PDB file as gemmi writes it, atoms N, CA and C in Angstrom:
CRYST1    1.000    1.000    1.000  90.00  90.00  90.00 P 1                      
ATOM      1  N   VAL A   1       0.861  -1.181   0.000  1.00  0.00           N  
ATOM      2  CA  VAL A   1       0.000   0.000   0.000  1.00  0.00           C  
ATOM      3  C   VAL A   1       0.894   1.226   0.000  1.00  0.00           C  
ATOM      4  N   GLY A   2       0.607   2.172  -0.862  1.00  0.00           N  
ATOM      5  CA  GLY A   2       1.360   3.415  -0.915  1.00  0.00           C  
ATOM      6  C   GLY A   2       0.838   4.421   0.075  1.00  0.00           C  
ATOM      7  N   THR A   3       1.279   5.665  -0.069  1.00  0.00           N  
ATOM      8  CA  THR A   3       0.804   6.713   0.827  1.00  0.00           C  
ATOM      9  C   THR A   3      -0.639   7.053   0.509  1.00  0.00           C  
ATOM     10  N   GLY A   4      -1.331   7.577   1.496  1.00  0.00           N  
ATOM     11  CA  GLY A   4      -2.740   7.935   1.332  1.00  0.00           C  
ATOM     12  C   GLY A   4      -3.585   7.205   2.354  1.00  0.00           C  
ATOM     13  N   THR A   5      -4.881   7.200   2.123  1.00  0.00           N  
ATOM     14  CA  THR A   5      -5.831   6.588   3.046  1.00  0.00           C  
ATOM     15  C   THR A   5      -6.380   5.298   2.458  1.00  0.00           C  
ATOM     16  N   THR A   6      -6.356   4.248   3.268  1.00  0.00           N  
ATOM     17  CA  THR A   6      -6.941   2.959   2.887  1.00  0.00           C  
ATOM     18  C   THR A   6      -8.020   2.617   3.894  1.00  0.00           C  
ATOM     19  N   ILE A   7      -9.189   2.240   3.407  1.00  0.00           N  
ATOM     20  CA  ILE A   7     -10.300   1.856   4.273  1.00  0.00           C  
ATOM     21  C   ILE A   7     -10.194   0.357   4.549  1.00  0.00           C  
ATOM     22  N   ILE A   8     -10.207  -0.018   5.824  1.00  0.00           N  
ATOM     23  CA  ILE A   8     -10.138  -1.411   6.253  1.00  0.00           C  
ATOM     24  C   ILE A   8     -11.484  -1.803   6.852  1.00  0.00           C  
ATOM     25  N   THR A   9     -12.002  -2.951   6.429  1.00  0.00           N  
ATOM     26  CA  THR A   9     -13.235  -3.485   6.995  1.00  0.00           C  
ATOM     27  C   THR A   9     -12.937  -4.856   7.591  1.00  0.00           C  
ATOM     28  N   LEU A  10     -13.285  -5.021   8.874  1.00  0.00           N  
ATOM     29  CA  LEU A  10     -13.141  -6.299   9.558  1.00  0.00           C  
ATOM     30  C   LEU A  10     -14.532  -6.868   9.810  1.00  0.00           C  
ATOM     31  N   THR A  11     -14.661  -8.180   9.660  1.00  0.00           N  
ATOM     32  CA  THR A  11     -15.956  -8.843   9.837  1.00  0.00           C  
ATOM     33  C   THR A  11     -15.833  -9.937  10.883  1.00  0.00           C  
ATOM     34  N   ALA A  12     -16.755  -9.909  11.865  1.00  0.00           N  
ATOM     35  CA  ALA A  12     -16.869 -10.990  12.852  1.00  0.00           C  
ATOM     36  C   ALA A  12     -18.017 -11.887  12.419  1.00  0.00           C  
ATOM     37  N   ASP A  13     -17.757 -13.183  12.373  1.00  0.00           N  
ATOM     38  CA  ASP A  13     -18.760 -14.146  11.889  1.00  0.00           C  
ATOM     39  C   ASP A  13     -18.876 -15.269  12.908  1.00  0.00           C  
ATOM     40  N   ASP A  14     -20.114 -15.505  13.425  1.00  0.00           N  
ATOM     41  CA  ASP A  14     -20.324 -16.588  14.388  1.00  0.00           C  
ATOM     42  C   ASP A  14     -20.996 -17.807  13.756  1.00  0.00           C  
ATOM     43  N   GLY A  15     -21.066 -17.817  12.451  1.00  0.00           N  
ATOM     44  CA  GLY A  15     -21.706 -18.921  11.752  1.00  0.00           C  
ATOM     45  C   GLY A  15     -23.179 -18.675  11.468  1.00  0.00           C  
ATOM     46  N   ASN A  16     -23.778 -17.735  12.164  1.00  0.00           N  
ATOM     47  CA  ASN A  16     -25.185 -17.407  11.954  1.00  0.00           C  
ATOM     48  C   ASN A  16     -25.379 -15.985  11.439  1.00  0.00           C  
ATOM     49  N   SER A  17     -24.543 -15.096  11.910  1.00  0.00           N  
ATOM     50  CA  SER A  17     -24.655 -13.696  11.493  1.00  0.00           C  
ATOM     51  C   SER A  17     -23.268 -13.060  11.512  1.00  0.00           C  
ATOM     52  N   THR A  18     -23.194 -11.879  10.919  1.00  0.00           N  
ATOM     53  CA  THR A  18     -21.924 -11.166  10.855  1.00  0.00           C  
ATOM     54  C   THR A  18     -22.098  -9.730  11.326  1.00  0.00           C  
ATOM     55  N   THR A  19     -21.007  -9.145  11.763  1.00  0.00           N  
ATOM     56  CA  THR A  19     -20.962  -7.735  12.127  1.00  0.00           C  
ATOM     57  C   THR A  19     -19.653  -7.168  11.598  1.00  0.00           C  
ATOM     58  N   ASP A  20     -19.739  -5.984  11.005  1.00  0.00           N  
ATOM     59  CA  ASP A  20     -18.570  -5.340  10.427  1.00  0.00           C  
ATOM     60  C   ASP A  20     -18.155  -4.112  11.230  1.00  0.00           C  
ATOM     61  N   CYS A  21     -16.893  -3.799  11.151  1.00  0.00           N  
ATOM     62  CA  CYS A  21     -16.399  -2.499  11.603  1.00  0.00           C  
ATOM     63  C   CYS A  21     -15.434  -2.004  10.536  1.00  0.00           C  
ATOM     64  N   THR A  22     -15.394  -0.701  10.357  1.00  0.00           N  
ATOM     65  CA  THR A  22     -14.566  -0.089   9.323  1.00  0.00           C  
ATOM     66  C   THR A  22     -13.738   1.021   9.950  1.00  0.00           C  
ATOM     67  N   PHE A  23     -12.474   1.125   9.510  1.00  0.00           N  
ATOM     68  CA  PHE A  23     -11.604   2.200   9.977  1.00  0.00           C  
ATOM     69  C   PHE A  23     -10.619   2.552   8.872  1.00  0.00           C  
ATOM     70  N   ASN A  24     -10.005   3.713   8.987  1.00  0.00           N  
ATOM     71  CA  ASN A  24      -9.030   4.189   8.010  1.00  0.00           C  
ATOM     72  C   ASN A  24      -7.611   3.944   8.499  1.00  0.00           C  
ATOM     73  N   VAL A  25      -6.737   3.590   7.588  1.00  0.00           N  
ATOM     74  CA  VAL A  25      -5.297   3.566   7.836  1.00  0.00           C  
ATOM     75  C   VAL A  25      -4.705   4.650   6.942  1.00  0.00           C  
ATOM     76  N   ILE A  26      -4.074   5.637   7.568  1.00  0.00           N  
ATOM     77  CA  ILE A  26      -3.520   6.777   6.835  1.00  0.00           C  
ATOM     78  C   ILE A  26      -1.998   6.636   6.832  1.00  0.00           C  
ATOM     79  N   VAL A  27      -1.436   6.409   5.648  1.00  0.00           N  
ATOM     80  CA  VAL A  27       0.007   6.214   5.496  1.00  0.00           C  
ATOM     81  C   VAL A  27       0.609   7.490   4.910  1.00  0.00           C  
ATOM     82  N   SER A  28       1.657   8.003   5.565  1.00  0.00           N  
ATOM     83  CA  SER A  28       2.339   9.186   5.057  1.00  0.00           C  
ATOM     84  C   SER A  28       3.836   8.904   4.971  1.00  0.00           C  
ATOM     85  N   ASP A  29       4.501   9.611   4.108  1.00  0.00           N  
ATOM     86  CA  ASP A  29       5.957   9.512   3.959  1.00  0.00           C  
ATOM     87  C   ASP A  29       6.568  10.652   4.763  1.00  0.00           C  
ATOM     88  N   ALA A  30       7.015  10.360   5.983  1.00  0.00           N  
ATOM     89  CA  ALA A  30       7.547  11.388   6.875  1.00  0.00           C  
ATOM     90  C   ALA A  30       9.069  11.473   6.812  1.00  0.00           C  
ATOM     91  N   ILE A  31       9.703  10.645   5.994  1.00  0.00           N  
ATOM     92  CA  ILE A  31      11.162  10.647   5.894  1.00  0.00           C  
ATOM     93  C   ILE A  31      11.560  11.334   4.585  1.00  0.00           C  
ATOM     94  N   PRO A  32      12.242  12.469   4.667  1.00  0.00           N  
ATOM     95  CA  PRO A  32      12.626  13.180   3.436  1.00  0.00           C  
ATOM     96  C   PRO A  32      13.729  12.428   2.691  1.00  0.00           C  
ATOM     97  N   PRO A  33      13.833  12.649   1.387  1.00  0.00           N  
ATOM     98  CA  PRO A  33      14.924  12.021   0.631  1.00  0.00           C  
ATOM     99  C   PRO A  33      16.265  12.632   1.028  1.00  0.00           C  
ATOM    100  N   SER A  34      17.332  11.921   0.705  1.00  0.00           N  
ATOM    101  CA  SER A  34      18.664  12.482   0.906  1.00  0.00           C  
ATOM    102  C   SER A  34      19.325  12.631  -0.454  1.00  0.00           C  
ATOM    103  N   ILE A  35      20.213  13.608  -0.563  1.00  0.00           N  
ATOM    104  CA  ILE A  35      20.891  13.859  -1.835  1.00  0.00           C  
ATOM    105  C   ILE A  35      22.375  14.067  -1.585  1.00  0.00           C  
ATOM    106  N   THR A  36      23.164  13.518  -2.467  1.00  0.00           N  
ATOM    107  CA  THR A  36      24.608  13.735  -2.453  1.00  0.00           C  
ATOM    108  C   THR A  36      24.945  14.604  -3.651  1.00  0.00           C  
ATOM    109  N   CYS A  37      25.444  15.795  -3.372  1.00  0.00           N  
ATOM    110  CA  CYS A  37      25.765  16.743  -4.444  1.00  0.00           C  
ATOM    111  C   CYS A  37      27.105  16.412  -5.084  1.00  0.00           C  
ATOM    112  N   PRO A  38      27.275  16.821  -6.337  1.00  0.00           N  
ATOM    113  CA  PRO A  38      28.571  16.633  -6.972  1.00  0.00           C  
ATOM    114  C   PRO A  38      29.629  17.496  -6.290  1.00  0.00           C  
ATOM    115  N   THR A  39      30.876  17.146  -6.519  1.00  0.00           N  
ATOM    116  CA  THR A  39      31.965  17.970  -6.008  1.00  0.00           C  
ATOM    117  C   THR A  39      31.993  19.292  -6.775  1.00  0.00           C  
ATOM    118  N   ASP A  40      32.759  20.246  -6.276  1.00  0.00           N  
ATOM    119  CA  ASP A  40      32.911  21.527  -6.983  1.00  0.00           C  
ATOM    120  C   ASP A  40      33.377  21.260  -8.412  1.00  0.00           C  
ATOM    121  N   GLN A  41      32.846  22.027  -9.340  1.00  0.00           N  
ATOM    122  CA  GLN A  41      33.159  21.860 -10.754  1.00  0.00           C  
ATOM    123  C   GLN A  41      33.954  23.060 -11.250  1.00  0.00           C  
ATOM    124  N   ALA A  42      35.026  22.815 -11.980  1.00  0.00           N  
ATOM    125  CA  ALA A  42      35.828  23.890 -12.581  1.00  0.00           C  
ATOM    126  C   ALA A  42      35.438  23.982 -14.049  1.00  0.00           C  
ATOM    127  N   GLU A  43      35.024  25.142 -14.474  1.00  0.00           N  
ATOM    128  CA  GLU A  43      34.589  25.366 -15.852  1.00  0.00           C  
ATOM    129  C   GLU A  43      35.320  26.594 -16.404  1.00  0.00           C  
ATOM    130  N   SER A  44      35.339  26.714 -17.702  1.00  0.00           N  
ATOM    131  CA  SER A  44      35.991  27.862 -18.344  1.00  0.00           C  
ATOM    132  C   SER A  44      35.007  28.611 -19.227  1.00  0.00           C  
ATOM    133  N   ALA A  45      35.142  29.915 -19.227  1.00  0.00           N  
ATOM    134  CA  ALA A  45      34.319  30.749 -20.104  1.00  0.00           C  
ATOM    135  C   ALA A  45      34.842  30.636 -21.533  1.00  0.00           C  
ATOM    136  N   ASN A  46      33.951  30.884 -22.502  1.00  0.00           N  
ATOM    137  CA  ASN A  46      34.378  30.859 -23.908  1.00  0.00           C  
ATOM    138  C   ASN A  46      35.100  32.164 -24.259  1.00  0.00           C  
ATOM    139  N   GLY A  47      35.404  32.352 -25.512  1.00  0.00           N  
ATOM    140  CA  GLY A  47      36.153  33.524 -25.961  1.00  0.00           C  
ATOM    141  C   GLY A  47      35.469  34.843 -25.706  1.00  0.00           C  
ATOM    142  N   THR A  48      34.157  34.850 -25.506  1.00  0.00           N  
ATOM    143  CA  THR A  48      33.452  36.106 -25.238  1.00  0.00           C  
ATOM    144  C   THR A  48      33.163  36.273 -23.740  1.00  0.00           C  
ATOM    145  N   GLY A  49      33.760  35.403 -22.929  1.00  0.00           N  
ATOM    146  CA  GLY A  49      33.552  35.510 -21.484  1.00  0.00           C  
ATOM    147  C   GLY A  49      32.255  34.896 -21.012  1.00  0.00           C  
ATOM    148  N   MET A  50      31.617  34.087 -21.852  1.00  0.00           N  
ATOM    149  CA  MET A  50      30.334  33.471 -21.502  1.00  0.00           C  
ATOM    150  C   MET A  50      30.547  32.001 -21.140  1.00  0.00           C  
ATOM    151  N   PHE A  51      29.599  31.484 -20.386  1.00  0.00           N  
ATOM    152  CA  PHE A  51      29.633  30.084 -20.000  1.00  0.00           C  
ATOM    153  C   PHE A  51      28.197  29.580 -19.940  1.00  0.00           C  
ATOM    154  N   THR A  52      27.944  28.459 -20.568  1.00  0.00           N  
ATOM    155  CA  THR A  52      26.623  27.838 -20.510  1.00  0.00           C  
ATOM    156  C   THR A  52      26.647  26.755 -19.434  1.00  0.00           C  
ATOM    157  N   ILE A  53      25.767  26.875 -18.462  1.00  0.00           N  
ATOM    158  CA  ILE A  53      25.730  25.920 -17.361  1.00  0.00           C  
ATOM    159  C   ILE A  53      25.165  24.595 -17.871  1.00  0.00           C  
ATOM    160  N   PRO A  54      25.931  23.503 -17.745  1.00  0.00           N  
ATOM    161  CA  PRO A  54      25.441  22.198 -18.187  1.00  0.00           C  
ATOM    162  C   PRO A  54      24.471  21.599 -17.169  1.00  0.00           C  
ATOM    163  N   ASP A  55      23.903  20.467 -17.506  1.00  0.00           N  
ATOM    164  CA  ASP A  55      22.995  19.754 -16.610  1.00  0.00           C  
ATOM    165  C   ASP A  55      23.832  18.944 -15.616  1.00  0.00           C  
ATOM    166  N   TYR A  56      23.926  19.423 -14.400  1.00  0.00           N  
ATOM    167  CA  TYR A  56      24.718  18.748 -13.374  1.00  0.00           C  
ATOM    168  C   TYR A  56      23.922  17.679 -12.621  1.00  0.00           C  
ATOM    169  N   THR A  57      22.637  17.532 -12.914  1.00  0.00           N  
ATOM    170  CA  THR A  57      21.815  16.589 -12.156  1.00  0.00           C  
ATOM    171  C   THR A  57      22.298  15.151 -12.278  1.00  0.00           C  
ATOM    172  N   THR A  58      22.949  14.809 -13.374  1.00  0.00           N  
ATOM    173  CA  THR A  58      23.438  13.436 -13.525  1.00  0.00           C  
ATOM    174  C   THR A  58      24.621  13.146 -12.608  1.00  0.00           C  
ATOM    175  N   LEU A  59      25.232  14.185 -12.045  1.00  0.00           N  
ATOM    176  CA  LEU A  59      26.358  14.009 -11.131  1.00  0.00           C  
ATOM    177  C   LEU A  59      25.912  13.830  -9.682  1.00  0.00           C  
ATOM    178  N   ALA A  60      24.642  14.075  -9.407  1.00  0.00           N  
ATOM    179  CA  ALA A  60      24.104  13.935  -8.055  1.00  0.00           C  
ATOM    180  C   ALA A  60      23.434  12.570  -7.905  1.00  0.00           C  
ATOM    181  N   THR A  61      23.379  12.089  -6.674  1.00  0.00           N  
ATOM    182  CA  THR A  61      22.632  10.861  -6.384  1.00  0.00           C  
ATOM    183  C   THR A  61      21.657  11.148  -5.255  1.00  0.00           C  
ATOM    184  N   ALA A  62      20.509  10.503  -5.318  1.00  0.00           N  
ATOM    185  CA  ALA A  62      19.494  10.703  -4.292  1.00  0.00           C  
ATOM    186  C   ALA A  62      18.887   9.365  -3.917  1.00  0.00           C  
ATOM    187  N   THR A  63      18.518   9.228  -2.639  1.00  0.00           N  
ATOM    188  CA  THR A  63      17.853   8.022  -2.146  1.00  0.00           C  
ATOM    189  C   THR A  63      16.671   8.422  -1.286  1.00  0.00           C  
ATOM    190  N   ASP A  64      15.748   7.503  -1.141  1.00  0.00           N  
ATOM    191  CA  ASP A  64      14.560   7.738  -0.320  1.00  0.00           C  
ATOM    192  C   ASP A  64      13.999   6.396   0.111  1.00  0.00           C  
ATOM    193  N   ASN A  65      13.250   6.373   1.209  1.00  0.00           N  
ATOM    194  CA  ASN A  65      12.635   5.134   1.650  1.00  0.00           C  
ATOM    195  C   ASN A  65      11.497   4.704   0.725  1.00  0.00           C  
ATOM    196  N   CYS A  66      10.949   5.608  -0.047  1.00  0.00           N  
ATOM    197  CA  CYS A  66       9.900   5.260  -1.030  1.00  0.00           C  
ATOM    198  C   CYS A  66      10.531   5.190  -2.409  1.00  0.00           C  
ATOM    199  N   SER A  67      10.707   6.314  -3.037  1.00  0.00           N  
ATOM    200  CA  SER A  67      11.396   6.390  -4.316  1.00  0.00           C  
ATOM    201  C   SER A  67      11.722   7.832  -4.615  1.00  0.00           C  
ATOM    202  N   VAL A  68      12.721   8.043  -5.442  1.00  0.00           N  
ATOM    203  CA  VAL A  68      13.093   9.393  -5.859  1.00  0.00           C  
ATOM    204  C   VAL A  68      12.511   9.595  -7.249  1.00  0.00           C  
ATOM    205  N   THR A  69      11.687  10.625  -7.402  1.00  0.00           N  
ATOM    206  CA  THR A  69      11.057  10.862  -8.703  1.00  0.00           C  
ATOM    207  C   THR A  69      11.844  11.821  -9.590  1.00  0.00           C  
ATOM    208  N   SER A  70      12.661  12.661  -8.979  1.00  0.00           N  
ATOM    209  CA  SER A  70      13.453  13.571  -9.793  1.00  0.00           C  
ATOM    210  C   SER A  70      14.555  14.212  -8.960  1.00  0.00           C  
ATOM    211  N   ILE A  71      15.587  14.647  -9.662  1.00  0.00           N  
ATOM    212  CA  ILE A  71      16.660  15.450  -9.060  1.00  0.00           C  
ATOM    213  C   ILE A  71      16.677  16.762  -9.825  1.00  0.00           C  
TER     214      ILE A  71                                                      
END                                                                             
């Protein structure tokens, strides 16, 4: 079961009749993900003094008790 609310129904049966009770189980993800950043990066400007920032997300790693959807 993922995060969110799940309705649980329990039934007592004595062979002749039944009785139900219902309650909610609310699951939340209270543990934040962790991320390891890349080390400092040395870059050089081009001939006009400009620099285009590349996508550094592939240099980072992230973990979570559920799953990491994006960096």
